Amino acid sequence: MSATSDYETILFDIAEGVATVTLNRPDKLNSFTGQMRSELRDALKRIESDKAVRAMVLTGAGRGFCAGQDLNDRAVKPGDAPPDTGATLDQEYNPLIRRLRALELPVIAAVNGVAAGAGANLALNCDIVIAGKSAKFIQAFCKIGLIPDCGGTWMLPRLIGRQRALGLALLGDTLPAEKALEWGMIWDCVADDVLAQTANDMARHLATQPTRGLSLIKQAFNQSPTHTLDQQLDLERDLQRMAGKTEDYREGVTAFLEKRKPAFKGE
Ligand code: LHQ
């Protein structure tokens, strides 16, 4: 471990090129307080600015991944105006989601337990989602009169199709990890006791790969849903031009021709 922190609601460490962020309010199933959002934002900033970090794992402490917004923070006294949920999204959640998706390295969600509300959609905004067998996903918003946020209404129909997405959003049913895998919503579902190791092994592998190239792949996929094929072909040309100028591309081709394992530096 090469970095620890004084955060109170998350754990943060960096080892072997992998930053691991653990949401850490286990008694409340790691539901989001303002402090947790701010600490997560800060951790993402640190990851962005640390060249040694080449992959990230996001997970939860205890039996939950994240139960979404801490609803204690949203209690409204009779007669008081409710807090502006749009402002909370605009100022806090949306910048977090944008930052996570724009991170120039692969992000793995290791979903260790229930992922509800904003917690479910936080996981789905990661690049690769691996869940433990006991994990479950709940679009809990409808049960309290809200709509799926944190990109849920964008991401879900693209991942699993309109019918299943709308069903989950309107019913708020619990989707077990194995069914999420069957529906193509997540990358993999593994036994609970090997989840952390599986995610860490994958992240350590990714941290040895051509990081710049991987981030360009991520950019291409992030932009594709709103593009025509023509626009995407142009984007691929532009991103490939950038990829073709990286040191890692040079190393990849050289290593192939020399019949040796490439040593990528992420540059
Ligand atoms: C919680 C929570 C929680 C506080 C469990 N808050 N304590 C964005 C913008 C602005 C405003 C509003 O929201 C949003 C986005 C959102 O995320 S809205 C959706 C918010 N999340 C939910 O509605 C989920 C609420 N939680 C649940 O439905 C259940 O807790 C689930 C299904 C997640 C887990 O159920 P169980 O496994 O039976 O656990 P539990 O309910 O017993 O929870 C354990 C503890 O965690 C318990 O505390 P306690 O002190 O009684 O032991 C819960 O109160 C607490 N907790 N979620 N979101």
mmCIF file of N, CA and C in Angstrom, residues 1-5 7 11-22 42-57 105 200 203-204 207:
data_model
loop_
_atom_site.group_PDB
_atom_site.id
_atom_site.type_symbol
_atom_site.label_atom_id
_atom_site.label_comp_id
_atom_site.label_asym_id
_atom_site.label_seq_id
_atom_site.Cartn_x
_atom_site.Cartn_y
_atom_site.Cartn_z
ATOM 1 N N MET A 1 0.853 -1.199 0.000
ATOM 2 C CA MET A 1 0.000 0.000 0.000
ATOM 3 C C MET A 1 0.886 1.245 0.000
ATOM 4 N N SER A 2 0.664 2.141 -0.956
ATOM 5 C CA SER A 2 1.536 3.304 -1.017
ATOM 6 C C SER A 2 0.811 4.596 -0.664
ATOM 7 N N ALA A 3 -0.467 4.530 -0.389
ATOM 8 C CA ALA A 3 -1.160 5.763 -0.008
ATOM 9 C C ALA A 3 -2.339 5.439 0.892
ATOM 10 N N THR A 4 -2.486 6.167 1.933
ATOM 11 C CA THR A 4 -3.684 6.048 2.764
ATOM 12 C C THR A 4 -4.237 7.459 2.896
ATOM 13 N N SER A 5 -5.268 7.633 3.701
ATOM 14 C CA SER A 5 -5.812 8.976 3.761
ATOM 15 C C SER A 5 -6.502 9.210 5.078
ATOM 16 N N TYR A 7 -9.587 10.250 5.148
ATOM 17 C CA TYR A 7 -11.026 10.262 4.890
ATOM 18 C C TYR A 7 -11.766 9.557 6.018
ATOM 19 N N LEU A 11 -12.472 4.449 2.278
ATOM 20 C CA LEU A 11 -11.084 4.013 2.434
ATOM 21 C C LEU A 11 -10.439 4.186 1.075
ATOM 22 N N PHE A 12 -9.167 4.542 1.087
ATOM 23 C CA PHE A 12 -8.484 4.817 -0.174
ATOM 24 C C PHE A 12 -7.078 4.266 -0.094
ATOM 25 N N ASP A 13 -6.718 3.420 -1.034
ATOM 26 C CA ASP A 13 -5.303 3.047 -1.084
ATOM 27 C C ASP A 13 -4.840 2.810 -2.514
ATOM 28 N N ILE A 14 -3.553 2.927 -2.675
ATOM 29 C CA ILE A 14 -2.957 2.725 -3.993
ATOM 30 C C ILE A 14 -1.866 1.671 -3.847
ATOM 31 N N ALA A 15 -1.946 0.640 -4.660
ATOM 32 C CA ALA A 15 -0.911 -0.394 -4.648
ATOM 33 C C ALA A 15 -0.803 -0.985 -6.036
ATOM 34 N N GLU A 16 0.421 -1.206 -6.484
ATOM 35 C CA GLU A 16 0.688 -1.823 -7.792
ATOM 36 C C GLU A 16 -0.097 -1.165 -8.927
ATOM 37 N N GLY A 17 -0.174 0.156 -8.900
ATOM 38 C CA GLY A 17 -0.829 0.887 -9.974
ATOM 39 C C GLY A 17 -2.348 0.897 -9.891
ATOM 40 N N VAL A 18 -2.897 0.314 -8.817
ATOM 41 C CA VAL A 18 -4.363 0.230 -8.668
ATOM 42 C C VAL A 18 -4.823 1.064 -7.477
ATOM 43 N N ALA A 19 -5.745 1.979 -7.725
ATOM 44 C CA ALA A 19 -6.372 2.720 -6.615
ATOM 45 C C ALA A 19 -7.651 1.981 -6.232
ATOM 46 N N THR A 20 -7.777 1.680 -4.959
ATOM 47 C CA THR A 20 -9.010 1.036 -4.485
ATOM 48 C C THR A 20 -9.744 2.005 -3.574
ATOM 49 N N VAL A 21 -10.987 2.283 -3.946
ATOM 50 C CA VAL A 21 -11.834 3.159 -3.138
ATOM 51 C C VAL A 21 -12.946 2.299 -2.552
ATOM 52 N N THR A 22 -13.034 2.295 -1.229
ATOM 53 C CA THR A 22 -14.067 1.500 -0.552
ATOM 54 C C THR A 22 -15.021 2.438 0.174
ATOM 55 N N ASP A 42 -12.904 13.947 -4.020
ATOM 56 C CA ASP A 42 -11.508 14.238 -3.754
ATOM 57 C C ASP A 42 -10.614 13.054 -4.156
ATOM 58 N N ALA A 43 -11.076 11.846 -3.846
ATOM 59 C CA ALA A 43 -10.289 10.653 -4.205
ATOM 60 C C ALA A 43 -10.148 10.561 -5.731
ATOM 61 N N LEU A 44 -11.227 10.853 -6.446
ATOM 62 C CA LEU A 44 -11.149 10.787 -7.913
ATOM 63 C C LEU A 44 -10.166 11.822 -8.446
ATOM 64 N N LYS A 45 -10.149 12.999 -7.804
ATOM 65 C CA LYS A 45 -9.188 14.042 -8.213
ATOM 66 C C LYS A 45 -7.765 13.546 -8.018
ATOM 67 N N ARG A 46 -7.534 12.887 -6.886
ATOM 68 C CA ARG A 46 -6.182 12.376 -6.612
ATOM 69 C C ARG A 46 -5.794 11.314 -7.622
ATOM 70 N N ILE A 47 -6.751 10.484 -7.988
ATOM 71 C CA ILE A 47 -6.471 9.432 -8.969
ATOM 72 C C ILE A 47 -6.141 10.064 -10.324
ATOM 73 N N GLU A 48 -6.928 11.096 -10.691
ATOM 74 C CA GLU A 48 -6.698 11.781 -11.972
ATOM 75 C C GLU A 48 -5.287 12.352 -12.057
ATOM 76 N N SER A 49 -4.785 12.840 -10.923
ATOM 77 C CA SER A 49 -3.519 13.562 -10.993
ATOM 78 C C SER A 49 -2.308 12.682 -10.669
ATOM 79 N N ASP A 50 -2.535 11.401 -10.394
ATOM 80 C CA ASP A 50 -1.420 10.529 -10.033
ATOM 81 C C ASP A 50 -1.110 9.596 -11.208
ATOM 82 N N LYS A 51 -0.041 9.878 -11.891
ATOM 83 C CA LYS A 51 0.320 9.107 -13.099
ATOM 84 C C LYS A 51 0.588 7.627 -12.798
ATOM 85 N N ALA A 52 0.923 7.350 -11.532
ATOM 86 C CA ALA A 52 1.234 5.962 -11.168
ATOM 87 C C ALA A 52 -0.022 5.094 -11.096
ATOM 88 N N VAL A 53 -1.181 5.740 -11.000
ATOM 89 C CA VAL A 53 -2.434 4.974 -10.918
ATOM 90 C C VAL A 53 -2.927 4.681 -12.332
ATOM 91 N N ARG A 54 -3.118 3.387 -12.633
ATOM 92 C CA ARG A 54 -3.508 3.015 -14.002
ATOM 93 C C ARG A 54 -4.770 2.159 -14.042
ATOM 94 N N ALA A 55 -5.405 1.950 -12.884
ATOM 95 C CA ALA A 55 -6.709 1.273 -12.834
ATOM 96 C C ALA A 55 -7.316 1.568 -11.469
ATOM 97 N N MET A 56 -8.637 1.445 -11.401
ATOM 98 C CA MET A 56 -9.315 1.737 -10.125
ATOM 99 C C MET A 56 -10.358 0.660 -9.832
ATOM 100 N N VAL A 57 -10.507 0.358 -8.554
ATOM 101 C CA VAL A 57 -11.586 -0.526 -8.099
ATOM 102 C C VAL A 57 -12.456 0.265 -7.140
ATOM 103 N N LEU A 105 -8.629 5.998 -17.171
ATOM 104 C CA LEU A 105 -8.147 4.659 -16.816
ATOM 105 C C LEU A 105 -9.368 3.794 -16.555
ATOM 106 N N ASN A 200 -9.414 -7.279 -7.954
ATOM 107 C CA ASN A 200 -8.044 -6.791 -7.803
ATOM 108 C C ASN A 200 -7.123 -7.403 -8.863
ATOM 109 N N ALA A 203 -7.814 -5.614 -12.054
ATOM 110 C CA ALA A 203 -7.294 -4.244 -12.021
ATOM 111 C C ALA A 203 -5.772 -4.246 -12.148
ATOM 112 N N ARG A 204 -5.101 -5.202 -11.479
ATOM 113 C CA ARG A 204 -3.631 -5.246 -11.575
ATOM 114 C C ARG A 204 -3.201 -5.602 -12.997
ATOM 115 N N ALA A 207 -3.658 -2.478 -15.054
ATOM 116 C CA ALA A 207 -2.655 -1.459 -14.710
ATOM 117 C C ALA A 207 -1.321 -1.696 -15.413
#
